Short mmCIF file of C-alpha atoms and ligand atoms in Angstrom, two decimals:
data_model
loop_
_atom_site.label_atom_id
_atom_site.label_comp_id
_atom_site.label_asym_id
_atom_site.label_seq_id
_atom_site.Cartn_x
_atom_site.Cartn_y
_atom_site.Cartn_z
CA UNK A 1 -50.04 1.44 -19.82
CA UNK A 2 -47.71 -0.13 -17.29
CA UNK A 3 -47.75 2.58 -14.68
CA UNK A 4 -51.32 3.15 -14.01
CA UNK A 5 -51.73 -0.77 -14.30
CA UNK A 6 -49.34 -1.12 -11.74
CA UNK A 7 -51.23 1.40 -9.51
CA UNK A 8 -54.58 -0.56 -10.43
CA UNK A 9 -52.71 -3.91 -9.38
CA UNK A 10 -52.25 -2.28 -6.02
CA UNK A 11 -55.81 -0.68 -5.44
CA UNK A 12 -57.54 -3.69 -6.42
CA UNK A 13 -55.64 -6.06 -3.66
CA UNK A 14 -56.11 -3.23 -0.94
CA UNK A 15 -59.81 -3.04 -2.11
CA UNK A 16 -60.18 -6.85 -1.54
CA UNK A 17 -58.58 -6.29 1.82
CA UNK A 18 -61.31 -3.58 3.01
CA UNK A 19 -64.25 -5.46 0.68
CA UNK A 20 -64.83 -2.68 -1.20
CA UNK A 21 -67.56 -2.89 -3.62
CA UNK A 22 -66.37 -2.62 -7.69
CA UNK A 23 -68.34 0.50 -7.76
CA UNK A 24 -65.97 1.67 -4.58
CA UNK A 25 -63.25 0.07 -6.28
CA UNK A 26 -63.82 1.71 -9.77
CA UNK A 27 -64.36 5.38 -7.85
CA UNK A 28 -60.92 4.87 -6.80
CA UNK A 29 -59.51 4.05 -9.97
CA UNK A 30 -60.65 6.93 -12.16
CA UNK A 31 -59.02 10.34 -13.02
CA UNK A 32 -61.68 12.93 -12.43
CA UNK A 33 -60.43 15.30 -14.95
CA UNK A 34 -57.72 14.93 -17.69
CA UNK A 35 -56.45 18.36 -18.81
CA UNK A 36 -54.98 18.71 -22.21
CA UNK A 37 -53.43 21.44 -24.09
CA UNK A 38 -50.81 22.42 -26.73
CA UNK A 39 -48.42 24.95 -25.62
CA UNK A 40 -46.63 27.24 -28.28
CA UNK A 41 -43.34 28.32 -27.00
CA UNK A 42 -41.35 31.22 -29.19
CA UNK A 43 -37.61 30.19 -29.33
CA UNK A 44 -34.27 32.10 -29.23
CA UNK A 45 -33.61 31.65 -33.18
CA UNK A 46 -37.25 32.84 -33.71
CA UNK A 47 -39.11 30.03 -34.52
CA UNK A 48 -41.79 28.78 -32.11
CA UNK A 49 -42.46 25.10 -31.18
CA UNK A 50 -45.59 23.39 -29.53
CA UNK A 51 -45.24 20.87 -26.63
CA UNK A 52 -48.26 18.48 -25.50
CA UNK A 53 -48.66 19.44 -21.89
CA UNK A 54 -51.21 17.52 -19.41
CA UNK A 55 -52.93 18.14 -15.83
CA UNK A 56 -54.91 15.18 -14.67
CA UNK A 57 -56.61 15.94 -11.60
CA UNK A 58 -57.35 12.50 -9.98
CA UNK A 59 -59.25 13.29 -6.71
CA UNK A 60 -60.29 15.82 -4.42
CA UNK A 61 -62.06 13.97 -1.87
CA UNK A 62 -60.13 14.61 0.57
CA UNK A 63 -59.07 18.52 -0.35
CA UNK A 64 -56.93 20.42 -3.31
CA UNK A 65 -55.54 18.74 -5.79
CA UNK A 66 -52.11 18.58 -4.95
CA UNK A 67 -49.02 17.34 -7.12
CA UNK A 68 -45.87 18.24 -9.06
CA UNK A 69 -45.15 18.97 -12.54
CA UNK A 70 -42.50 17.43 -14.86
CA UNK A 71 -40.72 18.63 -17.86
CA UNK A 72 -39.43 15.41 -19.90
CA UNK A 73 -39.43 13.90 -23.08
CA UNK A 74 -41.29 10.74 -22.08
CA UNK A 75 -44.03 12.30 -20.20
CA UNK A 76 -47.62 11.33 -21.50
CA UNK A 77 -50.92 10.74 -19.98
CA UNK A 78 -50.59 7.63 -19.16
CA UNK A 79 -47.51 8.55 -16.46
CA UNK A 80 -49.01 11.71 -15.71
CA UNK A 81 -52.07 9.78 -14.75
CA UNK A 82 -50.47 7.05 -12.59
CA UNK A 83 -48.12 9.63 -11.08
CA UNK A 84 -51.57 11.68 -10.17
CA UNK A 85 -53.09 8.69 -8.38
CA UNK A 86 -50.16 8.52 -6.43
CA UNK A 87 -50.17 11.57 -5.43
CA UNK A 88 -53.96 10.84 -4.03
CA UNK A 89 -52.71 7.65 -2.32
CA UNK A 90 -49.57 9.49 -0.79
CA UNK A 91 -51.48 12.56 0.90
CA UNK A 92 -54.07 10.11 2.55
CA UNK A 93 -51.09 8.36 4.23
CA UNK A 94 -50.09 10.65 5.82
CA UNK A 95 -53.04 12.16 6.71
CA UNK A 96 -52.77 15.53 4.93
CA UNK A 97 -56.07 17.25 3.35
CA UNK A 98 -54.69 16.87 -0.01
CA UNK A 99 -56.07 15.29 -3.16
CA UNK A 100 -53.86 14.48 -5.68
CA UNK A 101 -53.19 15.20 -9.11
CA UNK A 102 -50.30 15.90 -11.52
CA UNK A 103 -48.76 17.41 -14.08
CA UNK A 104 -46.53 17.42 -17.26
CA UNK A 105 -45.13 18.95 -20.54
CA UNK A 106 -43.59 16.21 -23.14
CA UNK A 107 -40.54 18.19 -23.70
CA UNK A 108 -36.39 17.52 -23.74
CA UNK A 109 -35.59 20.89 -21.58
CA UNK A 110 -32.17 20.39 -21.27
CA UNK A 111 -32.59 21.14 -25.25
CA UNK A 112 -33.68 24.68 -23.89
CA UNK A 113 -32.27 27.95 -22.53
CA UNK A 114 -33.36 29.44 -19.35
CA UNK A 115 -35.47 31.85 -21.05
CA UNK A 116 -37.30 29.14 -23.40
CA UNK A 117 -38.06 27.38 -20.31
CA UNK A 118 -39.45 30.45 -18.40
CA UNK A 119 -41.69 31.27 -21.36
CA UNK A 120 -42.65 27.26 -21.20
CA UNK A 121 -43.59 27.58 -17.81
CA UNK A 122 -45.78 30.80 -18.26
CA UNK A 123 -47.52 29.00 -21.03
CA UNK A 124 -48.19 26.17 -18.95
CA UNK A 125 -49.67 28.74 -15.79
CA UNK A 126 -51.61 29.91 -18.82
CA UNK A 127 -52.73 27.15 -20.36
CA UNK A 128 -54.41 25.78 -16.87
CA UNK A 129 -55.16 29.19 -14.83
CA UNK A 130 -58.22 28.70 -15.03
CA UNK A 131 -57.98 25.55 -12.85
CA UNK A 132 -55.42 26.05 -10.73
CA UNK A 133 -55.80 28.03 -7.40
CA UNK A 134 -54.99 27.35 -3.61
CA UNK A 135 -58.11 26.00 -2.83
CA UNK A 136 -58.31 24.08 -6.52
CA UNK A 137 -55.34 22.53 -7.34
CA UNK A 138 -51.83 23.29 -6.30
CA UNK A 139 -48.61 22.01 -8.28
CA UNK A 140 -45.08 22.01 -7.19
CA UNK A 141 -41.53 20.78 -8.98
CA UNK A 142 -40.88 17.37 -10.28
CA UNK A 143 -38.54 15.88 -12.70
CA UNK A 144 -36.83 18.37 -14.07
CA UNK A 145 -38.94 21.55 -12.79
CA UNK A 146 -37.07 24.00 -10.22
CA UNK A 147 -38.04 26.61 -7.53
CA UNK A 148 -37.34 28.16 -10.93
CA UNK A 149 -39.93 26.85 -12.54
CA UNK A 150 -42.36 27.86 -9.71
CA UNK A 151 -41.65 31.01 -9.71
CA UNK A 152 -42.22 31.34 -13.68
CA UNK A 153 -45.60 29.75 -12.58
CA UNK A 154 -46.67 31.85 -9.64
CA UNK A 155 -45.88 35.16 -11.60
CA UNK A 156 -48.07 34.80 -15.04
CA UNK A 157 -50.58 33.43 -12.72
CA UNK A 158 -51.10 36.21 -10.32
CA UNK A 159 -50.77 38.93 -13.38
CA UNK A 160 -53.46 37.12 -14.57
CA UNK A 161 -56.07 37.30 -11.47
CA UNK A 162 -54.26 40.11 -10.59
CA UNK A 163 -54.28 39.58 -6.96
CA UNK A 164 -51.39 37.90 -4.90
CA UNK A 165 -51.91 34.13 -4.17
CA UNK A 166 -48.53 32.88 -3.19
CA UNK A 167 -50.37 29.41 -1.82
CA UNK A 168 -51.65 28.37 -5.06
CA UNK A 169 -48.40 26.54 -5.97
CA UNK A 170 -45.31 24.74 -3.65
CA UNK A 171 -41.65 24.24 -3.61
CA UNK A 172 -41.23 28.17 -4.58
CA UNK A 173 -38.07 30.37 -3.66
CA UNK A 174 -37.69 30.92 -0.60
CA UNK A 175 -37.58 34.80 -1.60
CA UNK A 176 -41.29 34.27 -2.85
CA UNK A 177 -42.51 32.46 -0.02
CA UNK A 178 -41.25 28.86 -0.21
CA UNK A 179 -40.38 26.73 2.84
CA UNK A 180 -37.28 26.08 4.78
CA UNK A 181 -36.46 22.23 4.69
CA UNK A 182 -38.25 21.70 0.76
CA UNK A 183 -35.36 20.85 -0.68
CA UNK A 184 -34.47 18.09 1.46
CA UNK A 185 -38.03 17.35 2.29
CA UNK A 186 -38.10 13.60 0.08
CA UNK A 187 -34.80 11.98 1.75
CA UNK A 188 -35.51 13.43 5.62
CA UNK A 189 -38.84 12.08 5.57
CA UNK A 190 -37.49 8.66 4.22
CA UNK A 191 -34.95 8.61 6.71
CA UNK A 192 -37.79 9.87 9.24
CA UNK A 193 -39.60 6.37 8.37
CA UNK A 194 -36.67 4.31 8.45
CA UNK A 195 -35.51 5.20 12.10
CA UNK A 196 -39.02 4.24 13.04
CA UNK A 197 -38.92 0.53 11.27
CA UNK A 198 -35.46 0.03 12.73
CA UNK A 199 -36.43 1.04 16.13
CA UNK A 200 -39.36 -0.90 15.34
CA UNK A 201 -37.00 -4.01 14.65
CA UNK A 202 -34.39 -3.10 17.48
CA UNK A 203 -31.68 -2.63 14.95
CA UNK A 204 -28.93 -0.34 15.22
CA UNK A 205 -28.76 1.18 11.92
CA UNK A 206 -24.53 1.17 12.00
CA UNK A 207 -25.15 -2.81 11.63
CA UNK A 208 -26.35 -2.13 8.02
CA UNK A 209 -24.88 -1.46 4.64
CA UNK A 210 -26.31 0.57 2.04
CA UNK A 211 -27.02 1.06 -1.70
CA UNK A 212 -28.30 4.21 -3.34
CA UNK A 213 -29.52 4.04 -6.80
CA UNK A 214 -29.32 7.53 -8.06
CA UNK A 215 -27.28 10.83 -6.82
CA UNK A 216 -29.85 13.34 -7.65
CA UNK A 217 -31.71 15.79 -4.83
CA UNK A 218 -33.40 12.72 -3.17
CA UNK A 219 -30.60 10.14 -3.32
CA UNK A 220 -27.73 12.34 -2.37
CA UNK A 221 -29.18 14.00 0.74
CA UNK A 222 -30.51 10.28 1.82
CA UNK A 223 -27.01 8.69 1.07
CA UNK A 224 -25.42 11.71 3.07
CA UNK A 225 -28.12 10.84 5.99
CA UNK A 226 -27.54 7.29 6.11
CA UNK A 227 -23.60 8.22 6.02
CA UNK A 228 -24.60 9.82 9.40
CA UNK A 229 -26.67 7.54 11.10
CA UNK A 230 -23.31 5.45 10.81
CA UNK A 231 -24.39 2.86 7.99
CA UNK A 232 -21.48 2.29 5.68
CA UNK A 233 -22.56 2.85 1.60
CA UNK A 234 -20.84 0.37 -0.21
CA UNK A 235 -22.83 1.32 -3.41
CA UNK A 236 -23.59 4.78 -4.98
CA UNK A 237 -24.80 5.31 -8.59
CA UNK A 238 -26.11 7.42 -10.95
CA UNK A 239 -26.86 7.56 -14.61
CA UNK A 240 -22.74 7.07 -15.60
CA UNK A 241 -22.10 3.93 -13.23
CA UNK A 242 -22.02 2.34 -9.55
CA UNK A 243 -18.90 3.64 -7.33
CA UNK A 244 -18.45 0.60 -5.48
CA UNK A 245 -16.96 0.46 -2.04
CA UNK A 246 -17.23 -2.91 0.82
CA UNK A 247 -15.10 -0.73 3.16
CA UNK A 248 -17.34 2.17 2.73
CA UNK A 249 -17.75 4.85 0.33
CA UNK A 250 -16.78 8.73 1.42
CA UNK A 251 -20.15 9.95 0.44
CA UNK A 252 -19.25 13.41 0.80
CA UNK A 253 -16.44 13.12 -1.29
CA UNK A 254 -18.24 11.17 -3.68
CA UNK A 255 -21.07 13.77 -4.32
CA UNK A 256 -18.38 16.51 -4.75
CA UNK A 257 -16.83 14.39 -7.08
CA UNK A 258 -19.93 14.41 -9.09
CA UNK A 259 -20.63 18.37 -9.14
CA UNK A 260 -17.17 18.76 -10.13
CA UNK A 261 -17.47 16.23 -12.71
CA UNK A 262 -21.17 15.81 -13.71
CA UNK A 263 -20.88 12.15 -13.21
CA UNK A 264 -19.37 9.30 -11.12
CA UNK A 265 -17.58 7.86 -13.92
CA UNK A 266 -15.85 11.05 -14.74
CA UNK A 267 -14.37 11.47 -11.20
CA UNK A 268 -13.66 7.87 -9.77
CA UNK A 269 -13.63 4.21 -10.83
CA UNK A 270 -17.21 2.26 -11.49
CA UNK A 271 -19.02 -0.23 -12.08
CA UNK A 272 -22.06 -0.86 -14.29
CA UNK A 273 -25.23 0.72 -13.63
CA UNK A 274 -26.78 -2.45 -12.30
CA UNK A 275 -24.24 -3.07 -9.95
CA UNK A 276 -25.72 -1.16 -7.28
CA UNK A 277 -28.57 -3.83 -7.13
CA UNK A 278 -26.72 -6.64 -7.08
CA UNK A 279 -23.90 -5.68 -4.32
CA UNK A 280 -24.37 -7.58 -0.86
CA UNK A 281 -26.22 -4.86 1.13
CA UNK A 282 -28.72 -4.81 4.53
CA UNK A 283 -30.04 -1.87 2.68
CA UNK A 284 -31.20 -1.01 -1.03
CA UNK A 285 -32.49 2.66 -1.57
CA UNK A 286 -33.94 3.20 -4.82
CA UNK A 287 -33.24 6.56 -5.45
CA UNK A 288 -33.51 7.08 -9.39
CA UNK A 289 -36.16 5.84 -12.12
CA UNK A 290 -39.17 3.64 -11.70
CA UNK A 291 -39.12 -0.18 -12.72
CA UNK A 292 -35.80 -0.84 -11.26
CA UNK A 293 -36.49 -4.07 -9.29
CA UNK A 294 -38.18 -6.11 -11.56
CA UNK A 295 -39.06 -9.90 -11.69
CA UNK A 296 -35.42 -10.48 -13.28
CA UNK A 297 -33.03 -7.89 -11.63
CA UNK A 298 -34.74 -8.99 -8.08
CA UNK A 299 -33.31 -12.15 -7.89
CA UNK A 300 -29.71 -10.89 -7.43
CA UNK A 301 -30.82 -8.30 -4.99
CA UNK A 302 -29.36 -9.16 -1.23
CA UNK A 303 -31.18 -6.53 0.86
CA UNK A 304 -33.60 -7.75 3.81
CA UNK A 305 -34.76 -3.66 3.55
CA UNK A 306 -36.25 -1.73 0.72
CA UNK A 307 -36.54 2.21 1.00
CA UNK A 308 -38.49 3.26 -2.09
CA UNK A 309 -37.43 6.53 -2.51
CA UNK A 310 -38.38 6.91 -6.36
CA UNK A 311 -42.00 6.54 -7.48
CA UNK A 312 -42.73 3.31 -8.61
CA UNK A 313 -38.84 1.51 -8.62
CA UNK A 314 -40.41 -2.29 -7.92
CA UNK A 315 -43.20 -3.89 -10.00
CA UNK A 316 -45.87 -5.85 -8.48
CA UNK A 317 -43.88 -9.08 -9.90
CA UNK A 318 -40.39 -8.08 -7.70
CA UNK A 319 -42.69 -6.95 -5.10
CA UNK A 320 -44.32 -9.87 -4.11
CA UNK A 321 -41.17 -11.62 -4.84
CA UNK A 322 -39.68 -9.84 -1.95
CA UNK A 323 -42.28 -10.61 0.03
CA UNK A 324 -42.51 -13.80 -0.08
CA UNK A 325 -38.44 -14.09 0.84
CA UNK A 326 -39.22 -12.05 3.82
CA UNK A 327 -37.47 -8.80 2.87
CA UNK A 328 -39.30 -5.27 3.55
CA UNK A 329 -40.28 -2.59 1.36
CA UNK A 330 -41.20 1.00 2.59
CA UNK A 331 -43.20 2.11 -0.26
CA UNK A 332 -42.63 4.96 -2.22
CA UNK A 333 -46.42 6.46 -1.18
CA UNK A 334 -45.10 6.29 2.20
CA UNK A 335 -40.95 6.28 2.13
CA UNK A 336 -41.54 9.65 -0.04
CA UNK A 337 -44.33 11.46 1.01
CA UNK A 338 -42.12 13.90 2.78
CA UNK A 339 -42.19 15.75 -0.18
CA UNK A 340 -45.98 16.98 -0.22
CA UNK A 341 -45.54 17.02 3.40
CA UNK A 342 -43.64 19.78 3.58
CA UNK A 343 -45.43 21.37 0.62
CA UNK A 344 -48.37 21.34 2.72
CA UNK A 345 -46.35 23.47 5.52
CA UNK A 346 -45.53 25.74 2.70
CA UNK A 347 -48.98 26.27 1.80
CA UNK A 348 -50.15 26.79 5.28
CA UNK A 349 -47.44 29.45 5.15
CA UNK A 350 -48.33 30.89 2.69
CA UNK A 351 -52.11 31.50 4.19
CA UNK A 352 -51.65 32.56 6.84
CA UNK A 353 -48.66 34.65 6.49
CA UNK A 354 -46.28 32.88 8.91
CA UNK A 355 -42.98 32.12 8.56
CA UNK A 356 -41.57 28.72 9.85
CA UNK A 357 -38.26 27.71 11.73
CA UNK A 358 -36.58 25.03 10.30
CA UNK A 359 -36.52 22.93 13.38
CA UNK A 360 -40.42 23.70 13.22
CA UNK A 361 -40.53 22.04 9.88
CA UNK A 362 -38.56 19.41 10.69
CA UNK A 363 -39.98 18.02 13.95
CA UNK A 364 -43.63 18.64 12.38
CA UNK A 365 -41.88 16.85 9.09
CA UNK A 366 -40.43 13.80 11.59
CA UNK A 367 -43.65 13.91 13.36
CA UNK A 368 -46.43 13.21 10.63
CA UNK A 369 -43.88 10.16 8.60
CA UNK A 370 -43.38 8.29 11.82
CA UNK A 371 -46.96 8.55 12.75
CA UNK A 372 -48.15 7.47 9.48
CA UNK A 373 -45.21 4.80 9.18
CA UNK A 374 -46.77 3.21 12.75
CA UNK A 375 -50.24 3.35 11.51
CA UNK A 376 -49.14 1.25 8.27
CA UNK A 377 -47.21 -1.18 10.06
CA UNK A 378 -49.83 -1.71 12.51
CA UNK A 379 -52.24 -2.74 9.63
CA UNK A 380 -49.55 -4.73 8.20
CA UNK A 381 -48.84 -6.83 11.39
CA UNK A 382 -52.74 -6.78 12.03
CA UNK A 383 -53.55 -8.23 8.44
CA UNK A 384 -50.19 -9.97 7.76
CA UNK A 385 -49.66 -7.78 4.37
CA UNK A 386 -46.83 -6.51 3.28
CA UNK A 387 -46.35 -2.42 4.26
CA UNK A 388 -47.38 -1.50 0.84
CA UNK A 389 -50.86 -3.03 0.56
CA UNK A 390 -51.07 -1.50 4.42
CA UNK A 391 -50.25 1.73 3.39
CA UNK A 392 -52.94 1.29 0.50
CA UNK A 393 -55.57 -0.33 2.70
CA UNK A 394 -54.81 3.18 5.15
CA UNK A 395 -55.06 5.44 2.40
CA UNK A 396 -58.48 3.63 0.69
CA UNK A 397 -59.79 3.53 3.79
CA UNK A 398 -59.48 7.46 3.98
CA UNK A 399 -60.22 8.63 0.66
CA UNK A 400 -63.92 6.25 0.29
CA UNK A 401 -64.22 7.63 3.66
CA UNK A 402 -64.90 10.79 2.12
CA UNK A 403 -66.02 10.07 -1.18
CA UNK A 404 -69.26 8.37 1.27
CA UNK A 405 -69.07 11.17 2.87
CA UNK A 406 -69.66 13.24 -0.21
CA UNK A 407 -72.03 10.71 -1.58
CA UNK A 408 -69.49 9.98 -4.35
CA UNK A 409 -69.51 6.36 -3.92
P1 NAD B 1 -32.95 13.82 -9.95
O1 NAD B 1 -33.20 14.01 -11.41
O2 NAD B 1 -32.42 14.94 -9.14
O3 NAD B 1 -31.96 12.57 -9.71
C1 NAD B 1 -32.04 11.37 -10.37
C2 NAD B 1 -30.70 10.64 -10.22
O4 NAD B 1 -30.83 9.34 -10.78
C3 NAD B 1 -29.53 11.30 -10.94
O5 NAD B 1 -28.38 11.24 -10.11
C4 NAD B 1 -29.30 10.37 -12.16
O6 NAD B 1 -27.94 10.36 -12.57
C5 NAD B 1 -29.68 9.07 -11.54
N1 NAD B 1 -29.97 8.02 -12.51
C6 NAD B 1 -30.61 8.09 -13.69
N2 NAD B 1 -30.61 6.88 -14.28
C7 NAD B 1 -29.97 6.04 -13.45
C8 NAD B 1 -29.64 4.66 -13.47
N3 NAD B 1 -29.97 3.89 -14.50
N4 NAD B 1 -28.95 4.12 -12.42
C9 NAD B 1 -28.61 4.90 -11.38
N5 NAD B 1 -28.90 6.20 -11.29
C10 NAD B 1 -29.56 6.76 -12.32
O7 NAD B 1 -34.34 13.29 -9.35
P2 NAD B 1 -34.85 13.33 -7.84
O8 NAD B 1 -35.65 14.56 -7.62
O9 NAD B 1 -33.73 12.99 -6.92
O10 NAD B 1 -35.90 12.11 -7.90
C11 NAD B 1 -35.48 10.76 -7.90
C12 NAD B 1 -36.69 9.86 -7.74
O11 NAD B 1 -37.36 10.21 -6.54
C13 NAD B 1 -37.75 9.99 -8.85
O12 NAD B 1 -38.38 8.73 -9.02
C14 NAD B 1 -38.75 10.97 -8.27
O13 NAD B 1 -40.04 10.80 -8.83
C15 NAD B 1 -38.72 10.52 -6.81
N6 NAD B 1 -39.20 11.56 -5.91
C16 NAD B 1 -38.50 12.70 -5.75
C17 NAD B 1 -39.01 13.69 -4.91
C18 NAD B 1 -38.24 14.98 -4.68
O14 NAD B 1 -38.72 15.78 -3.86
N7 NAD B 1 -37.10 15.20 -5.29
C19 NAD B 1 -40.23 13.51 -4.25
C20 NAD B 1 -40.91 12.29 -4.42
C21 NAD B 1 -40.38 11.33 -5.27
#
């Protein structure tokens, strides 16, 4: 249960903040549908295999549900669940007439071939048709799901209400109606929110150093970013080990590396894995899995700044540990909302029929992170909380708003 705990941990301390009554509180807490089925899947040899496969749609208060869907072995309802509320918490920081909700199928699909995965992803659109729609509830890739995947998704849904209805799912191909910008979406709005705190703290950002946990889509574009902005990356890692670097690592040669080799440790000298936490750094960007800084591997981390860039990567334990030493965490519902941000722009695309630039995207992108990040930090310096229970205090705020509103709480 540690996920959605961990999300209850943090609703419950922002609820004391507003003095939110435990009905209010409760509201808050609870998924308001959990979606179930069993999805057969025939195989290439001929057999055909069945895969759990949830949708828990959390709350739609405050518009669609909105939120990804991952393939992976360790999904269950629990994650799915926690990962959902997140999703709710995330949109109403930023201010975008979202819900939130998620999905998942427990499933290794590196064990299958493109077709298997296609007919997984049909059976999925299947499976939950009848609850999905752009005004209903609107998924979009996660772990291991692809503009691919979408596009599976989007077709068996519109043969089945026969009718076109490329807004009722995000993060498409850009031949189908996707957005320019997606794809980097996560790390520029991250990096969007960072320039504002370092303005914010009249630091140059070349007077940092910085380590990335994880070289995936998020982490590599943010760890080329940062590369830019002229802060030297004396840690990179993925799953195979930590390239270490105090001179500075050449990220671009680094990530080449990698998609030569699949892996760090195939192309260059590393470290171990937990190296990356433990180098002296201004900067640590989680970048990879959740539960990274924990009670134990936060005492060796250096960094005065935290830029959550995976869900969930510190548990309340590290968290307040870090706050109490004075360091600052961006929190993942804000650091990575850029995401769902620019899903939103794709759905409003897909609407109304109009295509975006990609400077459009990413000046509207820029604008809605930093104006959320100064809202949060003005709550934080108001209440003297840490940004995360600001960014929750924001978001509650919003979403009982209109739960009242509805006469839901
Ligand atoms: P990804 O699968 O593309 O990349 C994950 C990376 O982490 C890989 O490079 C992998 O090698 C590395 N990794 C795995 N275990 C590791 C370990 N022990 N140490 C160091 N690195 C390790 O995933 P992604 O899309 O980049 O997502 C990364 C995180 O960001 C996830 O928590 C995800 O939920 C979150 N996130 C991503 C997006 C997005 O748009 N991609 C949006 C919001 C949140």
């Amino acid at each position: 249960m540690a996920a959605f705990e961990h999300f209850k941990e943090h609703v419950d301390s922002a609820a004391r903040l507003l003095g939110l009554s435990d009905t209010e509180r409760q509201a808050l807490e609870k998924p308001d549908r959990v979606l179930r089925a069993d999805l057969s899947v025939a195989l290439d040899d001929g057999n055909t295999e069945t895969f759990p496969a949830y949708r828990v749609q959390f709350n739609n208060a405050r518009g669609p549900y909105k939120g990804g869907i991952r393939f992976h072995p360790e999904a269950d309802e629990d994650e799915v669940s926690a990962l959902a509320a997140m999703m709710a918490v995330k949109c109403a920081v930023v201010g975008i007439p979202f819900g939130g909700a998620k999905g998942g199928v427990t499933v290794d699909p590196k064990k299958l071939s493109a077709g298997e995965r296609d007919r997984l992803a049909r059976a999925y659109a299947r499976a939950f048709a009848d609850h999905l729609g752009p005004d209903s509830d609107i998924p979009a890739p996660d772990v291991y799901t692809t503009s691919e995947t979408m596009a599976s998704m989007l077709d068996e849904y519109e043969r089945l209400i026969g009718k076109s209805a490329p807004a009722m799912i995000t993060g498409k191909p850009l031949s189908l109606g996707g957005s320019l910008g997606r794809d980097t979406a996560t790390a520029d709005g991250a990096i969007a929110v960072l320039e504002a705190l370092l303005e914010d703290e009249q630091l140059d950002a070349a007077s940092l150093s910085a380590a990335v946990q994880g070289a995936g889509n998020a982490g590599a574009h943010a760890a080329r970013r940062l590369a830019h902005m002229g802060m030297n990356i004396v840690a990179l890692s993925d799953s195979s080990g930590t390239l270490l670097s105090p001179e500075g690592i050449e990220v671009e040669a680094a990530l080449a590396g990698k998609q030569a080799h699949k892996e760090f440790a195939a192309w260059g000298e590393v470290a171990g894995v937990e190296k990356v936490m433990e180098t002296e750094a201004g900067l640590f960007v989680p970048a990879a899995l959740e539960e990274q800084l924990t009670k134990d591997t936060v005492e060796a981390l250096r960094a005065k700044y935290v830029l959550e860039i995976a869900n969930g990567p510190t548990t309340p334990e590290a968290d307040r540990a870090l706050f109490a030493r004075g360091a600052t965490v961006i929190p993942d519902v804000l650091a990575n909302a850029g995401g769902v941000t620019v899903s939103y722009f794709e759905w409003i695309q897909g609407r109304t029929g109009e295509r975006w630039e990609l400077n459009r995207v990413s000046a509207a992108l820029s604008r809605t992170m930093q104006s959320a990040y100064r809202e949060v930090a003005d709550i934080a310096r108001a209440r003297s909380v840490s940004l995360r229970d600001a960014a929750y205090v924001l978001a509650l705020g919003r979403l009982t708003d209109a739960m009242r509103a509805r006469g839901r709480c």
